Amino acid sequence: MGGTDRLRVSSQSLKRTWRVSDLFQSALAGHLGIRTKMLGVQVFDQLKDAALPEKKAKEWAQAIAGEFGKLKKEDKENPLSGLEIEQLVHVSSKEQQAINELTQTLITEQRAPAKEELELLRKEGMAADIALFGRMLASKPAFNIEAACQVAHAISVHPVTIEDDYFTAVDDLNDGSEDAGAAHIGETGFAAGLFYSYLCINKELLIENLNGDVELANKTIAALTEAAIKVSPEGKQNSFGSRAYASYVLAETGDQQPRSLSVAFLKPVDKYAEDYATAAIAALEQQRDNFNNVYGDCADAQYSLNAVTGKGRLQELLAFVSK
């Protein structure tokens, strides 16, 4: 970007990290879904545990799972593969409850599911994470949910150089008497970066996805905001301890056409700058002001949190984004 190599953290990695974080899960407990291919396996296990014949358990489980997507073809080496859905499907807690209730009914009444009982997809009681990030059901498009949140790939604001770490591991039980060499030799690449990350939330669509539940929409926005500025992707955490909080947050609200400020870093932060964070914040705010000068105000209101200077408060930021 801008003629220099940058680090990038994919938006998929960020969204997954925030969605499954303890912070997000705790804040929205009872309003979250589960993303899986294994619905059929889950139902099959429940039916089998209730002592139903395997053939019936498999057929009934496939009938239920098939409502959420096309099932995989059976593999001779793995006879249960035909219970898995070909693509991941995001299921709300309301839909999971309907699946569990139907499964229990089949166990109690010892019968196959009726056609009308297999209408398990729901739009009411929609999960907050599905409302945010959307879902696509190729076989049941009426139950597709358009994502109310867009997340850009995070990019480093400065050039980077990838370092190759050549490492060895030692066998604790090797006293060196016979073989003084390493028990394992490996290589991994790493680099350090200060990242710009951008999120855009269509609040009206979020409320619509949540069936008009404004309180839950506000709660969802606050939870996502806090997770986004506190929670980092978990890969290689034990090796690198990357527990970074955001140094700077700029939140804007309004009905204007959204715009990212990533072009502030088309010219990378000068490698000779004494403080990358301060230089990056200055570039970001200058680009915001330049956009406002050219296009008119791009937001109705804004709030910033600056951990470099100690200005702003997290609770005030969360109150701003969720009002």
Tab-separated table of C-alpha atoms in Angstrom:
chain	number	residue	atom	x	y	z
A	1	MET	CA	0.000	0.000	0.000
A	2	GLY	CA	1.429	3.388	-0.989
A	3	GLY	CA	4.398	1.618	-2.535
A	4	THR	CA	5.549	-0.064	0.700
A	5	ASP	CA	4.988	-3.461	2.268
A	6	ARG	CA	2.525	-3.476	5.162
A	7	LEU	CA	1.227	-5.968	7.657
A	8	ARG	CA	-2.437	-6.942	7.393
A	9	VAL	CA	-4.866	-8.637	9.767
A	10	SER	CA	-7.839	-10.059	7.892
A	11	SER	CA	-11.338	-8.854	8.740
A	12	GLN	CA	-12.432	-12.501	9.030
A	13	SER	CA	-9.862	-13.058	11.759
A	14	LEU	CA	-10.936	-9.893	13.583
A	15	LYS	CA	-14.676	-10.652	13.445
A	16	ARG	CA	-14.194	-14.224	14.634
A	17	THR	CA	-11.970	-13.059	17.498
A	18	TRP	CA	-14.441	-10.407	18.661
A	19	ARG	CA	-17.495	-12.654	18.283
A	20	VAL	CA	-16.146	-15.502	20.401
A	21	SER	CA	-14.345	-13.317	22.961
A	22	ASP	CA	-15.356	-13.647	26.612
A	23	LEU	CA	-16.175	-9.936	26.643
A	24	PHE	CA	-18.651	-10.152	23.718
A	25	GLN	CA	-20.122	-13.468	24.846
A	26	SER	CA	-20.688	-12.203	28.380
A	27	ALA	CA	-22.230	-8.889	27.295
A	28	LEU	CA	-24.706	-10.579	24.931
A	29	ALA	CA	-25.336	-13.859	26.738
A	30	GLY	CA	-28.632	-15.371	25.601
A	31	HIS	CA	-28.640	-13.377	22.363
A	32	LEU	CA	-25.911	-15.157	20.390
A	33	GLY	CA	-25.924	-17.885	17.788
A	34	ILE	CA	-23.590	-20.717	16.878
A	35	ARG	CA	-21.830	-21.211	13.542
A	36	THR	CA	-21.444	-24.858	12.585
A	37	LYS	CA	-21.680	-27.636	10.006
A	38	MET	CA	-22.440	-30.205	12.676
A	39	LEU	CA	-26.172	-29.733	13.370
A	40	GLY	CA	-27.003	-33.177	12.017
A	41	VAL	CA	-24.308	-34.851	14.091
A	42	GLN	CA	-25.580	-33.036	17.191
A	43	VAL	CA	-29.167	-34.266	16.626
A	44	PHE	CA	-27.999	-37.782	15.718
A	45	ASP	CA	-26.039	-38.066	18.963
A	46	GLN	CA	-29.092	-37.020	20.999
A	47	LEU	CA	-31.317	-39.553	19.221
A	48	LYS	CA	-28.745	-42.326	19.621
A	49	ASP	CA	-28.290	-41.516	23.317
A	50	ALA	CA	-32.047	-42.026	23.674
A	51	ALA	CA	-31.607	-45.608	22.351
A	52	LEU	CA	-33.247	-44.997	18.974
A	53	PRO	CA	-32.136	-47.360	16.166
A	54	GLU	CA	-29.157	-45.922	14.288
A	55	LYS	CA	-30.906	-45.975	10.898
A	56	LYS	CA	-33.888	-43.961	12.156
A	57	ALA	CA	-31.672	-41.597	14.151
A	58	LYS	CA	-29.612	-40.914	11.042
A	59	GLU	CA	-32.621	-40.335	8.753
A	60	TRP	CA	-34.361	-38.017	11.216
A	61	ALA	CA	-31.180	-36.075	11.935
A	62	GLN	CA	-30.573	-35.601	8.203
A	63	ALA	CA	-34.135	-34.338	7.737
A	64	ILE	CA	-33.572	-31.688	10.423
A	65	ALA	CA	-30.079	-30.637	9.327
A	66	GLY	CA	-31.184	-30.526	5.687
A	67	GLU	CA	-33.444	-27.581	6.497
A	68	PHE	CA	-30.341	-25.447	7.112
A	69	GLY	CA	-28.324	-26.381	4.046
A	70	LYS	CA	-27.294	-29.048	1.575
A	71	LEU	CA	-25.817	-32.112	3.252
A	72	LYS	CA	-22.486	-33.668	2.347
A	73	LYS	CA	-22.384	-36.899	0.389
A	74	GLU	CA	-21.710	-39.931	2.516
A	75	ASP	CA	-18.162	-41.197	2.674
A	76	LYS	CA	-17.705	-44.961	2.965
A	77	GLU	CA	-14.825	-44.419	5.375
A	78	ASN	CA	-16.927	-42.020	7.460
A	79	PRO	CA	-20.595	-43.084	7.414
A	80	LEU	CA	-21.622	-40.087	9.540
A	81	SER	CA	-20.274	-37.559	7.030
A	82	GLY	CA	-23.744	-37.440	5.451
A	83	LEU	CA	-24.973	-35.709	8.600
A	84	GLU	CA	-22.781	-32.656	8.038
A	85	ILE	CA	-23.913	-29.533	6.189
A	86	GLU	CA	-21.650	-28.598	3.261
A	87	GLN	CA	-21.253	-24.996	4.394
A	88	LEU	CA	-21.118	-23.365	7.806
A	89	VAL	CA	-24.499	-22.064	8.914
A	90	HIS	CA	-25.104	-19.498	11.645
A	91	VAL	CA	-27.992	-20.659	13.838
A	92	SER	CA	-29.743	-18.401	16.344
A	93	SER	CA	-30.523	-19.504	19.884
A	94	LYS	CA	-34.236	-19.448	18.952
A	95	GLU	CA	-33.576	-21.837	16.079
A	96	GLN	CA	-31.401	-24.044	18.273
A	97	GLN	CA	-34.216	-24.170	20.804
A	98	ALA	CA	-36.656	-25.248	18.070
A	99	ILE	CA	-34.233	-28.002	16.988
A	100	ASN	CA	-33.873	-29.249	20.571
A	101	GLU	CA	-37.632	-29.243	21.149
A	102	LEU	CA	-38.317	-31.174	17.942
A	103	THR	CA	-35.589	-33.679	18.771
A	104	GLN	CA	-37.094	-34.257	22.199
A	105	THR	CA	-40.558	-34.709	20.655
A	106	LEU	CA	-39.221	-37.363	18.269
A	107	ILE	CA	-37.600	-39.188	21.179
A	108	THR	CA	-40.757	-39.055	23.284
A	109	GLU	CA	-43.181	-40.040	20.513
A	110	GLN	CA	-40.804	-42.414	18.704
A	111	ARG	CA	-41.674	-41.101	15.243
A	112	ALA	CA	-40.241	-39.261	12.239
A	113	PRO	CA	-40.624	-35.478	11.983
A	114	ALA	CA	-43.630	-34.144	10.071
A	115	LYS	CA	-43.047	-31.748	7.158
A	116	GLU	CA	-44.465	-28.742	9.003
A	117	GLU	CA	-42.322	-29.531	12.049
A	118	LEU	CA	-39.203	-29.133	9.923
A	119	GLU	CA	-39.869	-25.428	9.396
A	120	LEU	CA	-37.182	-24.579	11.928
A	121	LEU	CA	-35.703	-21.369	10.529
A	122	ARG	CA	-36.742	-18.214	12.371
A	123	LYS	CA	-36.460	-14.470	11.905
A	124	GLU	CA	-37.952	-13.616	15.267
A	125	GLY	CA	-35.556	-13.732	18.206
A	126	MET	CA	-32.636	-13.149	15.840
A	127	ALA	CA	-29.172	-13.522	17.374
A	128	ALA	CA	-27.151	-10.331	17.793
A	129	ASP	CA	-24.071	-11.728	16.034
A	130	ILE	CA	-26.126	-12.856	13.025
A	131	ALA	CA	-27.768	-9.415	12.908
A	132	LEU	CA	-24.298	-7.833	12.893
A	133	PHE	CA	-22.400	-10.088	10.520
A	134	GLY	CA	-25.232	-11.579	8.456
A	135	ARG	CA	-25.783	-15.056	7.073
A	136	MET	CA	-26.447	-16.609	3.681
A	137	LEU	CA	-28.626	-19.678	3.176
A	138	ALA	CA	-28.502	-20.722	-0.481
A	139	SER	CA	-31.443	-23.102	-0.150
A	140	LYS	CA	-33.604	-20.787	1.997
A	141	PRO	CA	-32.900	-17.213	0.832
A	142	ALA	CA	-36.001	-15.905	2.634
A	143	PHE	CA	-34.044	-16.341	5.851
A	144	ASN	CA	-30.868	-14.630	4.672
A	145	ILE	CA	-29.720	-11.744	6.868
A	146	GLU	CA	-27.845	-8.801	5.383
A	147	ALA	CA	-24.890	-7.860	7.574
A	148	ALA	CA	-25.348	-4.586	9.443
A	149	CYS	CA	-21.611	-4.332	10.182
A	150	GLN	CA	-18.717	-3.973	7.761
A	151	VAL	CA	-15.141	-4.574	8.912
A	152	ALA	CA	-12.058	-3.662	6.884
A	153	HIS	CA	-8.770	-5.520	6.976
A	154	ALA	CA	-6.514	-3.859	9.538
A	155	ILE	CA	-3.339	-2.459	7.936
A	156	SER	CA	-0.105	-1.224	9.424
A	157	VAL	CA	0.330	2.528	9.069
A	158	HIS	CA	4.053	2.193	8.390
A	159	PRO	CA	6.344	-0.026	6.288
A	160	VAL	CA	7.317	-3.365	7.783
A	161	THR	CA	10.080	-5.901	7.459
A	162	ILE	CA	9.262	-9.529	8.162
A	163	GLU	CA	11.827	-11.163	10.417
A	164	ASP	CA	12.540	-14.880	10.265
A	165	ASP	CA	13.041	-16.423	13.670
A	166	TYR	CA	15.165	-19.582	13.570
A	167	PHE	CA	14.458	-21.424	16.791
A	168	THR	CA	15.306	-24.669	18.539
A	169	ALA	CA	13.646	-26.706	21.263
A	170	VAL	CA	15.508	-28.767	23.850
A	171	ASP	CA	14.463	-32.164	25.188
A	172	ASP	CA	14.289	-31.842	28.991
A	173	LEU	CA	15.140	-35.529	29.453
A	174	ASN	CA	18.198	-35.390	27.228
A	175	ASP	CA	21.221	-34.893	29.466
A	176	GLY	CA	23.486	-34.395	26.458
A	177	SER	CA	25.563	-37.489	27.081
A	178	GLU	CA	24.623	-39.099	23.737
A	179	ASP	CA	23.108	-36.367	21.586
A	180	ALA	CA	23.791	-32.751	22.394
A	181	GLY	CA	21.719	-31.468	19.440
A	182	ALA	CA	18.307	-29.824	19.510
A	183	ALA	CA	15.173	-31.961	19.722
A	184	HIS	CA	13.386	-29.672	17.251
A	185	ILE	CA	14.389	-26.962	14.809
A	186	GLY	CA	11.947	-24.575	13.191
A	187	GLU	CA	11.444	-21.189	11.595
A	188	THR	CA	8.649	-18.633	11.895
A	189	GLY	CA	8.118	-15.162	10.480
A	190	PHE	CA	6.977	-12.172	12.512
A	191	ALA	CA	6.865	-8.387	12.527
A	192	ALA	CA	5.587	-5.564	14.719
A	193	GLY	CA	3.020	-3.058	13.529
A	194	LEU	CA	0.731	-0.206	14.510
A	195	PHE	CA	-2.582	-0.880	12.755
A	196	TYR	CA	-5.450	1.191	11.404
A	197	SER	CA	-8.766	-0.643	11.683
A	198	TYR	CA	-12.151	0.504	10.372
A	199	LEU	CA	-15.690	-0.588	11.269
A	200	CYS	CA	-18.978	0.687	9.883
A	201	ILE	CA	-22.355	-0.169	11.453
A	202	ASN	CA	-25.713	0.488	9.808
A	203	LYS	CA	-27.744	0.967	12.965
A	204	GLU	CA	-31.095	1.132	11.189
A	205	LEU	CA	-30.412	-2.230	9.528
A	206	LEU	CA	-29.185	-3.684	12.804
A	207	ILE	CA	-32.440	-2.702	14.513
A	208	GLU	CA	-34.408	-4.141	11.578
A	209	ASN	CA	-32.440	-7.415	11.782
A	210	LEU	CA	-33.240	-7.545	15.509
A	211	ASN	CA	-36.955	-7.097	14.804
A	212	GLY	CA	-37.095	-3.566	16.170
A	213	ASP	CA	-35.313	-4.265	19.460
A	214	VAL	CA	-33.522	-0.918	19.924
A	215	GLU	CA	-32.237	-1.782	23.399
A	216	LEU	CA	-30.560	-4.954	22.136
A	217	ALA	CA	-29.137	-3.075	19.135
A	218	ASN	CA	-27.534	-0.486	21.441
A	219	LYS	CA	-26.196	-3.230	23.680
A	220	THR	CA	-24.776	-5.039	20.644
A	221	ILE	CA	-23.005	-1.932	19.321
A	222	ALA	CA	-21.447	-1.236	22.719
A	223	ALA	CA	-20.281	-4.851	23.091
A	224	LEU	CA	-18.748	-4.927	19.612
A	225	THR	CA	-17.030	-1.584	20.142
A	226	GLU	CA	-15.452	-2.672	23.413
A	227	ALA	CA	-14.351	-6.003	21.955
A	228	ALA	CA	-12.867	-4.306	18.887
A	229	ILE	CA	-10.682	-1.971	20.940
A	230	LYS	CA	-9.664	-4.488	23.606
A	231	VAL	CA	-9.432	-7.947	22.019
A	232	SER	CA	-6.651	-9.056	19.656
A	233	PRO	CA	-6.571	-12.168	17.434
A	234	GLU	CA	-5.444	-15.204	19.399
A	235	GLY	CA	-2.988	-16.833	17.001
A	236	LYS	CA	0.476	-17.372	18.571
A	237	GLN	CA	-0.539	-15.514	21.737
A	238	ASN	CA	1.578	-17.812	23.901
A	239	SER	CA	4.626	-16.922	21.816
A	240	PHE	CA	4.037	-13.204	21.348
A	241	GLY	CA	1.637	-12.048	24.085
A	242	SER	CA	-0.122	-9.619	21.740
A	243	ARG	CA	-2.615	-8.116	24.205
A	244	ALA	CA	-2.796	-4.630	22.721
A	245	TYR	CA	-5.592	-2.175	23.515
A	246	ALA	CA	-6.368	0.510	20.943
A	247	SER	CA	-4.226	3.606	21.401
A	248	TYR	CA	-6.739	5.837	19.646
A	249	VAL	CA	-10.427	5.521	18.753
A	250	LEU	CA	-12.452	7.915	16.626
A	251	ALA	CA	-16.203	7.221	16.634
A	252	GLU	CA	-18.573	9.082	14.328
A	253	THR	CA	-22.358	8.976	13.972
A	254	GLY	CA	-24.694	10.340	11.309
A	255	ASP	CA	-26.724	9.573	8.192
A	256	GLN	CA	-23.997	10.573	5.742
A	257	GLN	CA	-22.360	8.185	3.306
A	258	PRO	CA	-19.704	6.320	5.349
A	259	ARG	CA	-16.028	6.796	4.517
A	260	SER	CA	-12.867	5.199	5.755
A	261	LEU	CA	-9.794	7.204	6.737
A	262	SER	CA	-7.297	4.608	5.484
A	263	VAL	CA	-6.024	7.027	2.812
A	264	ALA	CA	-4.393	8.938	5.670
A	265	PHE	CA	-1.721	6.231	5.442
A	266	LEU	CA	-1.239	5.989	1.686
A	267	LYS	CA	1.900	7.865	2.607
A	268	PRO	CA	3.267	5.647	5.366
A	269	VAL	CA	4.194	7.132	8.706
A	270	ASP	CA	7.795	8.320	8.442
A	271	LYS	CA	10.159	5.607	9.648
A	272	TYR	CA	12.194	8.327	11.304
A	273	ALA	CA	9.257	9.587	13.389
A	274	GLU	CA	10.069	9.467	17.089
A	275	ASP	CA	6.558	8.300	17.970
A	276	TYR	CA	4.556	6.275	15.433
A	277	ALA	CA	1.354	6.533	17.478
A	278	THR	CA	1.385	10.337	17.739
A	279	ALA	CA	2.322	10.700	14.052
A	280	ALA	CA	-0.426	8.278	12.973
A	281	ILE	CA	-3.077	10.050	15.072
A	282	ALA	CA	-2.059	13.404	13.592
A	283	ALA	CA	-2.293	11.998	10.045
A	284	LEU	CA	-5.708	10.471	10.771
A	285	GLU	CA	-7.151	13.664	12.224
A	286	GLN	CA	-5.707	15.744	9.387
A	287	GLN	CA	-7.348	13.447	6.815
A	288	ARG	CA	-10.658	13.694	8.668
A	289	ASP	CA	-10.441	17.498	8.626
A	290	ASN	CA	-9.506	17.523	4.945
A	291	PHE	CA	-12.503	15.345	4.044
A	292	ASN	CA	-14.777	17.640	6.055
A	293	ASN	CA	-13.377	20.705	4.298
A	294	VAL	CA	-13.902	19.202	0.835
A	295	TYR	CA	-17.199	17.339	1.282
A	296	GLY	CA	-18.758	19.155	4.215
A	297	ASP	CA	-19.208	17.498	7.597
A	298	CYS	CA	-19.014	13.728	7.131
A	299	ALA	CA	-20.625	13.047	10.511
A	300	ASP	CA	-23.195	14.654	12.790
A	301	ALA	CA	-21.213	13.993	15.952
A	302	GLN	CA	-17.958	12.395	17.019
A	303	TYR	CA	-16.076	11.225	20.090
A	304	SER	CA	-12.405	10.322	20.381
A	305	LEU	CA	-10.442	8.347	22.933
A	306	ASN	CA	-6.690	8.908	23.014
A	307	ALA	CA	-4.699	6.598	25.257
A	308	VAL	CA	-1.452	8.283	24.151
A	309	THR	CA	-2.436	11.584	25.779
A	310	GLY	CA	-4.860	10.093	28.317
A	311	LYS	CA	-7.899	11.934	26.926
A	312	GLY	CA	-11.365	10.393	26.678
A	313	ARG	CA	-13.023	7.644	28.693
A	314	LEU	CA	-14.152	4.176	27.625
A	315	GLN	CA	-17.572	4.451	29.275
A	316	GLU	CA	-18.192	7.801	27.566
A	317	LEU	CA	-17.225	6.274	24.223
A	318	LEU	CA	-19.572	3.309	24.719
A	319	ALA	CA	-22.391	5.642	25.751
A	320	PHE	CA	-21.772	7.719	22.590
A	321	VAL	CA	-21.865	4.814	20.129
A	322	SER	CA	-24.908	3.173	21.682
A	323	LYS	CA	-27.204	6.163	22.134
